[in-house]
XYZ file of N, CA and C in Angstrom:
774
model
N 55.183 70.114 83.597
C 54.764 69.556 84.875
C 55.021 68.058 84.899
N 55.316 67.533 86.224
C 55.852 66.239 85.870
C 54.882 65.578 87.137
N 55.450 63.988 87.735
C 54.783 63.455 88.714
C 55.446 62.910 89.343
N 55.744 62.577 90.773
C 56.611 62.249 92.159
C 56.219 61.685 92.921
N 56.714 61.900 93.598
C 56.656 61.709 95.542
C 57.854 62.199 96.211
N 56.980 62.276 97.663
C 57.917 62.896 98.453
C 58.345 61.581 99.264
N 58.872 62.014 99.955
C 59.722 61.085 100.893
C 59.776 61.878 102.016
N 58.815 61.025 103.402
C 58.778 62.326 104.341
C 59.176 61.360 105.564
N 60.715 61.977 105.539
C 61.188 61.023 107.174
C 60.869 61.828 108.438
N 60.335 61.077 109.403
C 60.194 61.636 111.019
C 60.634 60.730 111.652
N 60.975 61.213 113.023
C 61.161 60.466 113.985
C 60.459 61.576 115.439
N 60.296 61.061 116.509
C 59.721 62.033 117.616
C 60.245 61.367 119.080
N 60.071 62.468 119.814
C 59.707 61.845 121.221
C 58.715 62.031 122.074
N 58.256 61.207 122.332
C 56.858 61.079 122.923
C 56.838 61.883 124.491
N 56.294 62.601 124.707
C 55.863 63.003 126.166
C 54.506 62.010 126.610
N 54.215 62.568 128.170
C 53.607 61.690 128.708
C 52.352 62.354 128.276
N 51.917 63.510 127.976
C 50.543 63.485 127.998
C 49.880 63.991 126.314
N 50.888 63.021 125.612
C 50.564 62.971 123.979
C 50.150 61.929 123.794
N 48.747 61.648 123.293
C 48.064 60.453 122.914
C 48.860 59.034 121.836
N 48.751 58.077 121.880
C 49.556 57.164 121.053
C 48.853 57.243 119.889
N 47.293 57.764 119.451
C 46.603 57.515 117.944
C 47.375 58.793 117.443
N 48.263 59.395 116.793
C 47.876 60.529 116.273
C 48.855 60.093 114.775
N 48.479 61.405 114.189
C 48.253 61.394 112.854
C 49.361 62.720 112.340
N 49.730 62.852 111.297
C 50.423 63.914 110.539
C 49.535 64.201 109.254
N 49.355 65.601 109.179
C 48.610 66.306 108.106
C 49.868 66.710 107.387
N 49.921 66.673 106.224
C 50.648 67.250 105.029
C 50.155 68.596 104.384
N 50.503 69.802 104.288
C 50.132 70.279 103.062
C 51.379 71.300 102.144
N 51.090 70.777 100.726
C 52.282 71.063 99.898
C 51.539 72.540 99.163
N 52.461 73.287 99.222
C 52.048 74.782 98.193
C 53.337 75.098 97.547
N 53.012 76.109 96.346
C 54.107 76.850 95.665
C 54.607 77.880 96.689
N 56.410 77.425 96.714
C 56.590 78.445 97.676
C 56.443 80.177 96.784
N 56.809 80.392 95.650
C 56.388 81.607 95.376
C 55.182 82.190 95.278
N 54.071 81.277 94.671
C 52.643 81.928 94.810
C 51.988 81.577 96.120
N 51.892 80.800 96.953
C 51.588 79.932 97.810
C 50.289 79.130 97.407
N 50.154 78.983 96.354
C 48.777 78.235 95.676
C 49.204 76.562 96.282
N 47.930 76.107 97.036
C 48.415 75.255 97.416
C 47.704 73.759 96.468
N 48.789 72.956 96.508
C 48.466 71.650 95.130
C 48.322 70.320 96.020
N 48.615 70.282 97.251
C 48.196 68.681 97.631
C 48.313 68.841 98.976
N 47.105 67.997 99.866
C 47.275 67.799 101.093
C 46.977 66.258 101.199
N 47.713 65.745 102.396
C 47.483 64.320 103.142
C 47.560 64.410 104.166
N 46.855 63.377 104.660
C 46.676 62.784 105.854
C 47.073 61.512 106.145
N 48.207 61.465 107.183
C 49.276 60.083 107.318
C 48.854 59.663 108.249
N 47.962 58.120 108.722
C 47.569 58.036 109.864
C 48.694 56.712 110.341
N 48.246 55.826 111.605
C 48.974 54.868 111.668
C 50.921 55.085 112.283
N 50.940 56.357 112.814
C 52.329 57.580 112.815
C 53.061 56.200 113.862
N 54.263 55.723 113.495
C 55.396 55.151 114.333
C 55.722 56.093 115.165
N 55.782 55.999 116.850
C 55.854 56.939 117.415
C 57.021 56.545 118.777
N 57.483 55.274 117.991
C 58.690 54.964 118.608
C 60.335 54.848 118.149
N 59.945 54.368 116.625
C 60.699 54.358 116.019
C 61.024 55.407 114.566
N 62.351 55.981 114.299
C 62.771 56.632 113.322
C 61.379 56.259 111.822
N 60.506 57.099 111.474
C 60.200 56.016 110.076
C 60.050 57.247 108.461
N 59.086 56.907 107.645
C 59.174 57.193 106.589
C 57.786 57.251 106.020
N 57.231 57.817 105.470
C 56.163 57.533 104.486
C 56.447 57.974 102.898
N 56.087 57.265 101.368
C 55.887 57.829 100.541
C 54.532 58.788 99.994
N 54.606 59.494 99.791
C 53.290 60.567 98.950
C 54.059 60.571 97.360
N 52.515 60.451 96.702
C 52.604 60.694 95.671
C 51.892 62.141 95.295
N 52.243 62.195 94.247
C 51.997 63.792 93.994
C 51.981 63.788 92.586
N 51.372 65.168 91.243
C 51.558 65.359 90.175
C 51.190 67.010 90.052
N 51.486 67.365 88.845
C 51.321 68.622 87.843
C 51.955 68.796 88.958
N 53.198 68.860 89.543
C 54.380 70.072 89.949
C 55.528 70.241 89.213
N 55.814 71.482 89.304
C 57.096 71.902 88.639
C 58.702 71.048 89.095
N 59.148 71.257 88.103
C 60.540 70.798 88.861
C 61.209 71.834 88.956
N 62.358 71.280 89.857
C 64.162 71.997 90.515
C 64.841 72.022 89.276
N 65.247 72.776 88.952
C 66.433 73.016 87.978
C 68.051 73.672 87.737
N 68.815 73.420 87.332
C 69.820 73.476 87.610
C 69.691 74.927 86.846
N 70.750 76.316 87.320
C 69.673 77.532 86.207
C 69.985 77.701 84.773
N 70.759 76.889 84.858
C 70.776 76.927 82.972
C 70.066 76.307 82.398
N 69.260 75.434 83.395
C 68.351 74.191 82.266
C 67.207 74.871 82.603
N 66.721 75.722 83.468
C 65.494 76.350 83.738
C 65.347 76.904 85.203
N 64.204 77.072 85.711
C 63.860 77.946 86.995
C 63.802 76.907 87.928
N 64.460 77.302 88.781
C 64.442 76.339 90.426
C 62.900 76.576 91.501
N 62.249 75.686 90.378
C 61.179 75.855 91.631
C 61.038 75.228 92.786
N 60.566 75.861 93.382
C 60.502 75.500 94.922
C 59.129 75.270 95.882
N 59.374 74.429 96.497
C 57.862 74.182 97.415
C 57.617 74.090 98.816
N 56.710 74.421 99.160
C 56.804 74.362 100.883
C 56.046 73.401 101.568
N 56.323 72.283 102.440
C 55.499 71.319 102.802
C 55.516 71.638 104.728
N 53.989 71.896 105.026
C 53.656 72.283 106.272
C 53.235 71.283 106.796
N 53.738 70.654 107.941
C 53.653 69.460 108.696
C 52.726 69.753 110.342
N 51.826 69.024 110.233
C 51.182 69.256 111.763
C 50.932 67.517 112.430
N 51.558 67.540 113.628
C 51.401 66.380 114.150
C 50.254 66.643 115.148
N 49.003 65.515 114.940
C 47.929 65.938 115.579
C 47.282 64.571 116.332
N 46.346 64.985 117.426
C 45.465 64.199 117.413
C 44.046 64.132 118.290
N 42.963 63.956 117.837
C 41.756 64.304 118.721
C 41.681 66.170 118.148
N 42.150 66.630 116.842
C 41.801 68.150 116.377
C 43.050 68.850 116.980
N 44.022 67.972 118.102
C 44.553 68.936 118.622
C 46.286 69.137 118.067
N 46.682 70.051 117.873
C 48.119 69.763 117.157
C 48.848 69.761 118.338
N 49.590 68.919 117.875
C 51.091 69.051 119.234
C 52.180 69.976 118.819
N 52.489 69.558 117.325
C 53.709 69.964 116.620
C 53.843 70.636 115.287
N 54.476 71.411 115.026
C 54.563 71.596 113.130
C 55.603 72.142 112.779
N 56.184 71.782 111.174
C 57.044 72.391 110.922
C 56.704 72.554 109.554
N 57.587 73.596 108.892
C 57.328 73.793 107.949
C 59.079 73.181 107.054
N 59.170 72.860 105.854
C 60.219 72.533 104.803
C 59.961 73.164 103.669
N 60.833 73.598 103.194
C 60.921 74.406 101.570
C 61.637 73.692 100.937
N 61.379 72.655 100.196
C 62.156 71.576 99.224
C 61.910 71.682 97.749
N 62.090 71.392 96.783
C 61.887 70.668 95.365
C 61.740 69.588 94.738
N 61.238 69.467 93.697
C 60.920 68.197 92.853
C 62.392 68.036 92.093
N 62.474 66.745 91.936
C 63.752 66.567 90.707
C 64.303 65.891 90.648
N 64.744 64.545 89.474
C 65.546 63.488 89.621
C 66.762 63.420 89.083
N 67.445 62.725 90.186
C 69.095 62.846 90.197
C 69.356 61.179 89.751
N 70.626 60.899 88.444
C 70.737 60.017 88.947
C 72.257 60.306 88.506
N 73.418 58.915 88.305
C 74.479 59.436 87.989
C 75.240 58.320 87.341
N 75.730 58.115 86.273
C 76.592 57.685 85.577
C 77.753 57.400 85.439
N 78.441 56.587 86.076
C 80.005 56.136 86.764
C 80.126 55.184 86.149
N 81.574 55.519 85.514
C 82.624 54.264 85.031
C 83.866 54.489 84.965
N 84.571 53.602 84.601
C 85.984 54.049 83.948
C 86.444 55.049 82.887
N 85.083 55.123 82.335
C 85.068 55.972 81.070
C 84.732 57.065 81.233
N 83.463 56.880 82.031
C 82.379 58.329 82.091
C 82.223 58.429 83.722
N 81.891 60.042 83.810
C 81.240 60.159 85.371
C 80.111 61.608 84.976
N 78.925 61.203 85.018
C 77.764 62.189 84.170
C 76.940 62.225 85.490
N 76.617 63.596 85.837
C 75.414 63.119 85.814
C 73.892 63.936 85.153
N 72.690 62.884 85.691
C 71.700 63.446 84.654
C 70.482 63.871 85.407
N 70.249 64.748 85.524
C 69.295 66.066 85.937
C 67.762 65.769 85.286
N 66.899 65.680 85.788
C 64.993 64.877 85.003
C 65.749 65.024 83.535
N 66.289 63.685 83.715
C 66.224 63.063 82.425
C 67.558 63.582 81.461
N 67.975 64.397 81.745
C 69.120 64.812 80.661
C 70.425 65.197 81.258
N 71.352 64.820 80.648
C 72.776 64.774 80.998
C 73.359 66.291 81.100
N 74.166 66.527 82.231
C 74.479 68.066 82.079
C 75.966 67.708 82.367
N 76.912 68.540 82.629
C 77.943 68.874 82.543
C 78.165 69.606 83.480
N 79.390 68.932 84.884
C 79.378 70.137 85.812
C 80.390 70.616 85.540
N 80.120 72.070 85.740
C 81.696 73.215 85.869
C 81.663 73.604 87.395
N 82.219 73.117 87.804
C 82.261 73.520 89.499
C 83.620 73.718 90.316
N 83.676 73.747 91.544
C 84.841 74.275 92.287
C 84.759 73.415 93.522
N 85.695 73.223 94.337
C 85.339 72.936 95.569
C 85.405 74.294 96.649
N 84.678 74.444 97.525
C 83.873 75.328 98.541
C 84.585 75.298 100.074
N 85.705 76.102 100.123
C 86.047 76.241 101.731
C 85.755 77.394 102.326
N 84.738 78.250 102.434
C 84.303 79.716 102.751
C 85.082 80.508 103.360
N 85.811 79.694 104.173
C 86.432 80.081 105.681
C 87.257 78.806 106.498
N 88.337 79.783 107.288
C 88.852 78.379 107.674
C 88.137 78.070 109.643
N 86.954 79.434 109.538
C 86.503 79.452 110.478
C 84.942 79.287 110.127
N 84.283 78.402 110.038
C 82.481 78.175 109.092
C 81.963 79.095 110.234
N 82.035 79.236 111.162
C 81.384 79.721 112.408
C 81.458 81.743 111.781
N 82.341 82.248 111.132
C 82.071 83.349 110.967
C 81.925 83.996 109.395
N 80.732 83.160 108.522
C 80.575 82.933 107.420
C 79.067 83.330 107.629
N 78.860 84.764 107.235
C 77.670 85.048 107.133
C 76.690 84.851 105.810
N 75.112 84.706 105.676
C 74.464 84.561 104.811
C 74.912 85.468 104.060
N 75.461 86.910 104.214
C 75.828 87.631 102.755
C 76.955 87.124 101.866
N 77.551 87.306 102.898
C 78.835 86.403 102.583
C 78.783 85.488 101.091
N 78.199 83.849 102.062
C 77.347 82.691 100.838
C 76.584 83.218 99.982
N 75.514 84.251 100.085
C 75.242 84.636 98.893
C 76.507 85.149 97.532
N 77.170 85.931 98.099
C 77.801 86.875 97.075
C 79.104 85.606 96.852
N 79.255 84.978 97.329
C 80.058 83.601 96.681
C 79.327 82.567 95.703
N 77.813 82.258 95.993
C 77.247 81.623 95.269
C 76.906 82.692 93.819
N 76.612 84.112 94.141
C 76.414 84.817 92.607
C 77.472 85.026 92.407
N 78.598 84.992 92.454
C 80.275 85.026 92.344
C 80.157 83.807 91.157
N 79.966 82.499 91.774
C 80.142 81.281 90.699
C 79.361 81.329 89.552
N 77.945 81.671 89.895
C 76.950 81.545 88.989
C 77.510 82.649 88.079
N 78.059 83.592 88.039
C 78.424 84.928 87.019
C 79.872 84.582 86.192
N 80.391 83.322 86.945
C 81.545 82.811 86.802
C 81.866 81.982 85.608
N 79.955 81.372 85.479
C 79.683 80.342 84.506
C 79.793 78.694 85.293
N 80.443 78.862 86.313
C 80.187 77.713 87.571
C 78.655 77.225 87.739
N 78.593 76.039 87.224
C 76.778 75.292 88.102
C 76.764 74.307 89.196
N 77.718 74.394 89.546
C 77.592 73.005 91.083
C 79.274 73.324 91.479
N 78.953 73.282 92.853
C 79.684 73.656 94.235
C 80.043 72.187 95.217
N 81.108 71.930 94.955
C 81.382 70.440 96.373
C 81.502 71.641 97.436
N 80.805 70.912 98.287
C 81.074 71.241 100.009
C 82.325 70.673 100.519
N 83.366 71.246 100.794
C 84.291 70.350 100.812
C 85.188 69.830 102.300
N 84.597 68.566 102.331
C 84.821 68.229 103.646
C 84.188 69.212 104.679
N 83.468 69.530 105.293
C 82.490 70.120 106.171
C 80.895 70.122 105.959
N 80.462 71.007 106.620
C 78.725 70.839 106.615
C 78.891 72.412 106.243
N 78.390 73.060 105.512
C 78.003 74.305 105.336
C 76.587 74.805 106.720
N 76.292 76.432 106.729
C 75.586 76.556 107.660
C 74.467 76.902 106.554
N 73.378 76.678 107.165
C 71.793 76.376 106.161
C 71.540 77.652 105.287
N 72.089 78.449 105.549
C 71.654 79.822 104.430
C 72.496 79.430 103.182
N 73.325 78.341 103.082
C 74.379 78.414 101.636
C 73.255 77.435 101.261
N 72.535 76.375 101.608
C 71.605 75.368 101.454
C 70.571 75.870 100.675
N 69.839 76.781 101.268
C 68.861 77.718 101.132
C 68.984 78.363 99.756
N 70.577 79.042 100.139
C 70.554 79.944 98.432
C 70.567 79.104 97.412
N 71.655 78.189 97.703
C 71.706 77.159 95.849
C 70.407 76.468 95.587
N 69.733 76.277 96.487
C 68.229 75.557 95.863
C 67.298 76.878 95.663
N 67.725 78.213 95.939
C 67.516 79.603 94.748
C 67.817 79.975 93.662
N 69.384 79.465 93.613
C 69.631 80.389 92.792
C 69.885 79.057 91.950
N 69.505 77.620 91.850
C 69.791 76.834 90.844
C 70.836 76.192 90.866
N 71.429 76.189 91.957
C 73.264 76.308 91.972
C 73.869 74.362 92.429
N 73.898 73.228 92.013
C 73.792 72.043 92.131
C 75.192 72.533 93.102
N 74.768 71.147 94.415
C 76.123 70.671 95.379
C 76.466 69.471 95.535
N 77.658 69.253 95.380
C 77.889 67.937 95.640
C 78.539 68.335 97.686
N 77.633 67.057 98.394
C 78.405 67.172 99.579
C 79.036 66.432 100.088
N 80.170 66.668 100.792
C 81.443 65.932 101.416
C 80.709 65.515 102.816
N 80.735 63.993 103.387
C 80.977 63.830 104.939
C 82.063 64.604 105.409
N 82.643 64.747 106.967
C 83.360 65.323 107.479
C 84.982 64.651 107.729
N 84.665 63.534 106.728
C 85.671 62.056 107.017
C 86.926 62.404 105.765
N 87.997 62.595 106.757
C 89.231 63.028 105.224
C 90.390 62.280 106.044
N 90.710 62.098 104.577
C 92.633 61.362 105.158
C 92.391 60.148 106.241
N 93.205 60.686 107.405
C 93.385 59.475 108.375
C 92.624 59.802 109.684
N 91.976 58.227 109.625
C 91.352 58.343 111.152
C 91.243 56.768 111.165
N 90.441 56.417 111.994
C 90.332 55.476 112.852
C 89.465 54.442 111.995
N 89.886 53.016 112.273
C 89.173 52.178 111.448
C 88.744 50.654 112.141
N 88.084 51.036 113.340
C 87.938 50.119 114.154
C 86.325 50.369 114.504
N 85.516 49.150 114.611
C 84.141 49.102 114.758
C 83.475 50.229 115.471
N 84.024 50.905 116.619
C 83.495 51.667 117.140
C 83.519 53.006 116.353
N 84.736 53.078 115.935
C 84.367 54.633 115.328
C 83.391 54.970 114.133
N 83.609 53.370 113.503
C 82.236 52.900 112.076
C 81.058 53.369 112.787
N 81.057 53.002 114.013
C 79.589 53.563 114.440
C 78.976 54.870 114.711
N 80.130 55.277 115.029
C 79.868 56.782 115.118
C 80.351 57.536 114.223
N 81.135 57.405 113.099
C 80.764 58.048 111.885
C 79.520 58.051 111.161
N 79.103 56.638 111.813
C 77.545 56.598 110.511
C 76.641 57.004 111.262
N 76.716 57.179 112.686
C 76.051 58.352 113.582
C 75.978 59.909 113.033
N 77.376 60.067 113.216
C 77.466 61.684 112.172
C 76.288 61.569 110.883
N 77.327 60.547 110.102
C 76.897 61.192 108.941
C 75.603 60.840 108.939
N 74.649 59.968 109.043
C 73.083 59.793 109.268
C 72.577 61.131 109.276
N 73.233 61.778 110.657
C 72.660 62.679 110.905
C 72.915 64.194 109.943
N 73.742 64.417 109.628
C 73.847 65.615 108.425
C 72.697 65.308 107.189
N 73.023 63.318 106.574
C 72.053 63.105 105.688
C 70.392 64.071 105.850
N 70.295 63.394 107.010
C 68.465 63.859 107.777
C 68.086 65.026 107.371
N 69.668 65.901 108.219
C 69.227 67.147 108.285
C 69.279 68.402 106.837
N 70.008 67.503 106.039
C 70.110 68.275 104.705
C 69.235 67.977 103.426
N 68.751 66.518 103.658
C 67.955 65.870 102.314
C 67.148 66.648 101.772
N 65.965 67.644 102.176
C 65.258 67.990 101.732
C 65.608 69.242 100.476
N 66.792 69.709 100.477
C 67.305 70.592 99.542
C 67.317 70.265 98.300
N 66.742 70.612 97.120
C 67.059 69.622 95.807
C 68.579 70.087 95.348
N 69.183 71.162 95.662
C 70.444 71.612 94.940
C 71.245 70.583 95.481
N 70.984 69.545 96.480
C 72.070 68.693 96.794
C 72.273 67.572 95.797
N 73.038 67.631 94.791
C 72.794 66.093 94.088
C 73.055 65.165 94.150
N 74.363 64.522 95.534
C 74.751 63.282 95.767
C 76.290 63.940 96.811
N 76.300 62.707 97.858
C 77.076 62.676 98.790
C 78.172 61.993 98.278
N 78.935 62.467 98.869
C 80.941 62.009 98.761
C 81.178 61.696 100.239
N 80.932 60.093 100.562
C 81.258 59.869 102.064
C 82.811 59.727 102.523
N 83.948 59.792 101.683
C 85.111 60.013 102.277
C 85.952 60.657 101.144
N 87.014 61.099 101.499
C 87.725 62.188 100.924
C 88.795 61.983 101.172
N 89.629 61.283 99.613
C 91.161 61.205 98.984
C 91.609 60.274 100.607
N 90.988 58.842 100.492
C 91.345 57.703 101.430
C 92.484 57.287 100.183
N 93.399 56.289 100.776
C 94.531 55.122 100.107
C 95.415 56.197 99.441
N 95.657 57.632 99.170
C 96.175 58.226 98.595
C 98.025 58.232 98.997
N 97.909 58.012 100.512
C 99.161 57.670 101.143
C 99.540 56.965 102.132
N 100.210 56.328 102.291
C 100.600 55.095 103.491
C 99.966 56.000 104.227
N 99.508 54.691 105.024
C 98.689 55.175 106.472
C 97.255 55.805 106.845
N 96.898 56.391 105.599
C 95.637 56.884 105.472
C 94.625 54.909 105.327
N 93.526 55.778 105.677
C 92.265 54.876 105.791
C 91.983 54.098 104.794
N 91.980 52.851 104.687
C 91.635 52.353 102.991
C 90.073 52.461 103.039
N 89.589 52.772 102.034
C 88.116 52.667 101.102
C 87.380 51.012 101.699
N 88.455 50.224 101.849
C 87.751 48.768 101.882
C 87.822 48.269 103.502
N 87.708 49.085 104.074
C 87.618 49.326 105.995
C 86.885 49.457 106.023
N 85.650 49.107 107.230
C 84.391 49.040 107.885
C 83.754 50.232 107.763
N 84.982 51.302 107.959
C 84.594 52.622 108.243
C 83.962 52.993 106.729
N 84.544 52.757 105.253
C 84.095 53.275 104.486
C 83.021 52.857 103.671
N 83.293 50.882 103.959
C 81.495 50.235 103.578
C 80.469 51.265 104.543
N 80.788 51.525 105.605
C 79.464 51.874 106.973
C 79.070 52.982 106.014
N 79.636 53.949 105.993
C 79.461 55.312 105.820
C 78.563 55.176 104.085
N 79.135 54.412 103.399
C 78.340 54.504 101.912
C 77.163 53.740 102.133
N 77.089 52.340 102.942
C 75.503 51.854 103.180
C 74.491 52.821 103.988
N 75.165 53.504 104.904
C 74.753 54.484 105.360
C 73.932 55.919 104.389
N 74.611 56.125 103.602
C 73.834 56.887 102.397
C 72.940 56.495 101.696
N 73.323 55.269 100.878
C 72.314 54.341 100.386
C 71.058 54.200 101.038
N 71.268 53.816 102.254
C 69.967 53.890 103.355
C 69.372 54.903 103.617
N 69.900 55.818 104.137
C 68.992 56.979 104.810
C 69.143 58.062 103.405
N 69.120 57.851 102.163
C 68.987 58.890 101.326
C 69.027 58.010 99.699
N 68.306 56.877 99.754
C 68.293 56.367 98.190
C 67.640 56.914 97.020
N 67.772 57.935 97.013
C 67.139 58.773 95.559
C 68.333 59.507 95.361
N 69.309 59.618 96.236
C 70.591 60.199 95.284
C 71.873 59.521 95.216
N 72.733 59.988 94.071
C 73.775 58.948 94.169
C 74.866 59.144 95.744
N 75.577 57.999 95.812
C 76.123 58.170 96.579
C 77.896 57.767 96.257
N 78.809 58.789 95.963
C 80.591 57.934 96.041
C 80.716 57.566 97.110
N 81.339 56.928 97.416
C 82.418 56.013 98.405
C 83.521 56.720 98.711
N 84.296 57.274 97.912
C 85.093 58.058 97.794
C 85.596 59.306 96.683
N 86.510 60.049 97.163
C 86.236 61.481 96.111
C 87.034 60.938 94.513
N 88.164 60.107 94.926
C 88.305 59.845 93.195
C 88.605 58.762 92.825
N 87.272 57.789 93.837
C 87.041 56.505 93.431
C 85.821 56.154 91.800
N 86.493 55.181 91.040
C 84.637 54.268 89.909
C 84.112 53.439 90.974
């Protein structure tokens, strides 16, 4: 059993007849037993702007990659309230577990709570259509790798649909994920902005998965005249952009950049 925190980003929109005091209740349980180990109460809720709170937490299990052990998993039930009354709730099924990663000229490691592993992995195109890629499908590709002796999966260049998300933080299965940014595009302030629009938004919507272990914000840039260089607005935006909205995991710059 180890000790943490979560990292719990919201943002909302206010209707007219939702009070400005209100508050978010936390409560964290084992998603397999549902024994539940910690509740909070977040008062003080930013209800204009994007924000964040830390929780601390202890005696929970960690995420594991499945050769180093069991991928446990947890469920955190969110109620936005106020005056007893809830407006909102959601529920998240996430994990405990620290990622960090080891880059040089020499070495590229990374290390899983505390110990160095070794990825054997593949890169991940399901389909050249994601739209007709069913959950059986991702399953029997993810126990495909895992039987394969494969432990981590790049997403490659796309967003996977949430059941491949779902399974590898089951079945143990580490991802590295690609932004949607490859080769050549545009490298002028406006599109910086709306790439780091995109990608913000995939960050948000995927963080809570522990099988994710670090983002790859562009893919095989400078490789040939004309493609996008790494040192364009577009590719600082997109890596401060990670750094920011997701600093507990590593983040490349590029796929076979030190």
């Amino acid at each position: 059993k180890a000790d943490g925190e979560i990292r719990l980003a919201y943002s909302m929109i206010k209707s007219r007849n939702v009070p400005d005091e209100l508050k978010i209740k936390i409560k964290i349980r084992e998603k397999e037993s549902g024994l539940i180990i910690k509740e909070f109460i977040v008062s003080d809720v930013d209800i204009v702007n994007p924000s964040f709170v830390l929780l601390k937490v202890s005696g929970h299990l960690l995420w594991n990659a499945w050769e180093r052990g069991i991928a446990n998993l947890y469920v955190a039930k969110t109620e936005l309230f106020a005056q007893e009354k809830i407006f909102d709730s959601r529920e998240i099924v996430f994990g405990f577990r620290d990622i960090e990663i080891i880059r040089n000229r020499e070495e590229t490691t990374f290390v899983i709570n505390g110990e160095k592993i070794f990825l054997r992995g593949t890169c991940y195109m399901p389909d050249i259509y994601i739209s007709k890629v069913s959950r059986n499908q991702y399953k029997r590709d993810i126990q495909n790798a895992k039987m394969l002796g494969f432990n981590a999966i790049r997403v490659h260049v796309h967003t996977a649909k949430n059941y491949f998300y779902e399974l590898c933080d089951e079945y143990g299965m580490m991802v590295i994920q690609d932004s949607d940014f490859n080769w050549v595009h545009d490298i002028s302030d406006d599109f910086a902005k709306r790439s780091t629009n995109i990608f913000s938004q995939v960050i948000l919507h995927l963080q809570s998965h522990p099988s994710i272990i670090g983002w790859i914000c562009m893919n095989e840039p400078d490789f040939v005249k004309n493609r996008v260089s790494v040192d364009s607005i577009v590719g600082r935006t997109l890596w401060e952009t990670a750094c920011t909205y997701d600093p507990q995991r590593p983040a490349i710059l590029a796929s076979y950049l030190v």
